[in-house]
Amino acid sequence: MSKATVVVVTSGKGGVGKTTSTAAIASALAKEGFKVCAIDFDVGLRNLDLIMGAERRVVFDLVNVVRGEASIKQALVRDKKLNNLYLLPASQTRDKDALTDEGVASVINELRMYFDWIVCDSPAGIERGATLAMRYADEAIIVSNPEVSSVRDCDRIIGLLDAKTVVAEEGGRMPKHLMITRFDPERAKNGDMLSVDDVVEILSVPLIGVIPESKDVLKASNVGLPVTLSDEESPASKAYVEAVQRLLGEDLPVTIPTEKKGLFGKLFKGRAA
Amino acid sequence: MKFKGKSFIAIVLTPQIPSEEWFAEIDRIMTRSPGFFIDRPIILDVKGTKVHIDDLEGILEGLNQRSIRVMGIDGIAGTRLKPGMPPSFGGGRLTTDVDVPGPGGDATAAPKAAKVARVTPAAGEAAAAGDPETDDLDDDTNGDARSIVITEPVRSGQSVVHPTGDVTIIGSVSSGAEVIAGGSIHVYGALRGRALAGVSGDEQARIFCTKLDAELVSINGLYQIADDFGADVLNASAQIRFENETLVFERLG
């Protein structure tokens, strides 16, 4: 069989940065030279196509493929910049009930033959869409903001990863990675946000990366480019690239963003005010 | 063909003659816990009472009216029994008393009425002790094991239910998770969810944790929520026990 790895990017809570992270991780993997497919499981509320700048080239979608109305090759959208990065978009006009377990299984099995990495963007929640997105995964990236409700939802999702996935049902243990997004060092220091240590302690899952809160991310989303492609120098982009290296098995220490702006930033702020 | 052996804990009832008062006690137990006798093996113990067969018939009749089905009678020769009566039964070994549900005051009289023996069938292997499935935390882990050990964190939304004994968790209990035990609960980690110990009426049950940050703790049905915890035990290693109808929180170490 193939050596493809299926990774689900999940969180339970909405708005934490699953889709942004999926796009950034998928394109960073593609830049490493792997054949990568990102799948949007958020049927009815699709966004990954926008973030990846593919929205004007979507013809068929995941639901068409699951229902046998189109072939996978017809539905895959190739990235504008990287020719080894593909997107399987979600349907915007259907809802999550249009997905079936067998259909998703056959789509993922077929994709395993063509790609090295398959990155599944899970919808928020713990219902059908989210459970199907994680069901056939080999590994999971759990995205959390440093904030209590997001952490608790992640905890719930981790429980599901250990119960409702094929890996778990076969008695295996799904490798899980924790990615903390929208981390603001200043607010964490003031106690407005949970610290990285707190989140890691509560979830007891190994940390794969801490992505700083950054304007570059929003800017990148709006121009339809994953941050790892649009602005390689931004701290968020660097953090994603490092996380991907850890995902590939490299043993890098996780850099926790600190208030680097330091003197310059503060002086500048002071003057502007 | 295969004969399997299985052991069950039976409730042993020791009737007293005249039986009116004894039945009144049974009725009290049933009003407090209507399900107490349901689906439990029940043995009638008449050892040493030289009960008259007509009295025994009356007792069986009375139990029958209360839908308590007796599976066997201990301490009487099978030849003395009338047709239609449960068979004579022997060979049990005493185990611990069954806790009778109810408020402390009333219950003091009750343990005399109910004793417990382990009924071991003559044939077959020993009972397969319930093998708790720690992987499938969503399921109730029932079984006759006295205690179970869970070697991973209990996540939000999961519940560990073990009504017959102690639960030990090596890892944390997350906010939104719950652990329900018939006996004590031991958490080697932070307790952030709910812990309900002694749910089968055991006031000796305790809760232990390395870090107390629970949403709710309960022993023997008496509960306390996080807002009412003392500041000295919060986030500390602590034990919680039941004493004089209150929960006592103590720091450990």
Coordinates of C-alpha atoms in Angstrom, one line a residue, chain B residues 3 32 150 201:
Chain B
F3 CA -20.3 -25.6 31.5
R32 CA -35.9 4.1 50.0
I150 CA -7.1 3.9 34.4
G201 CA -24.0 4.2 49.8

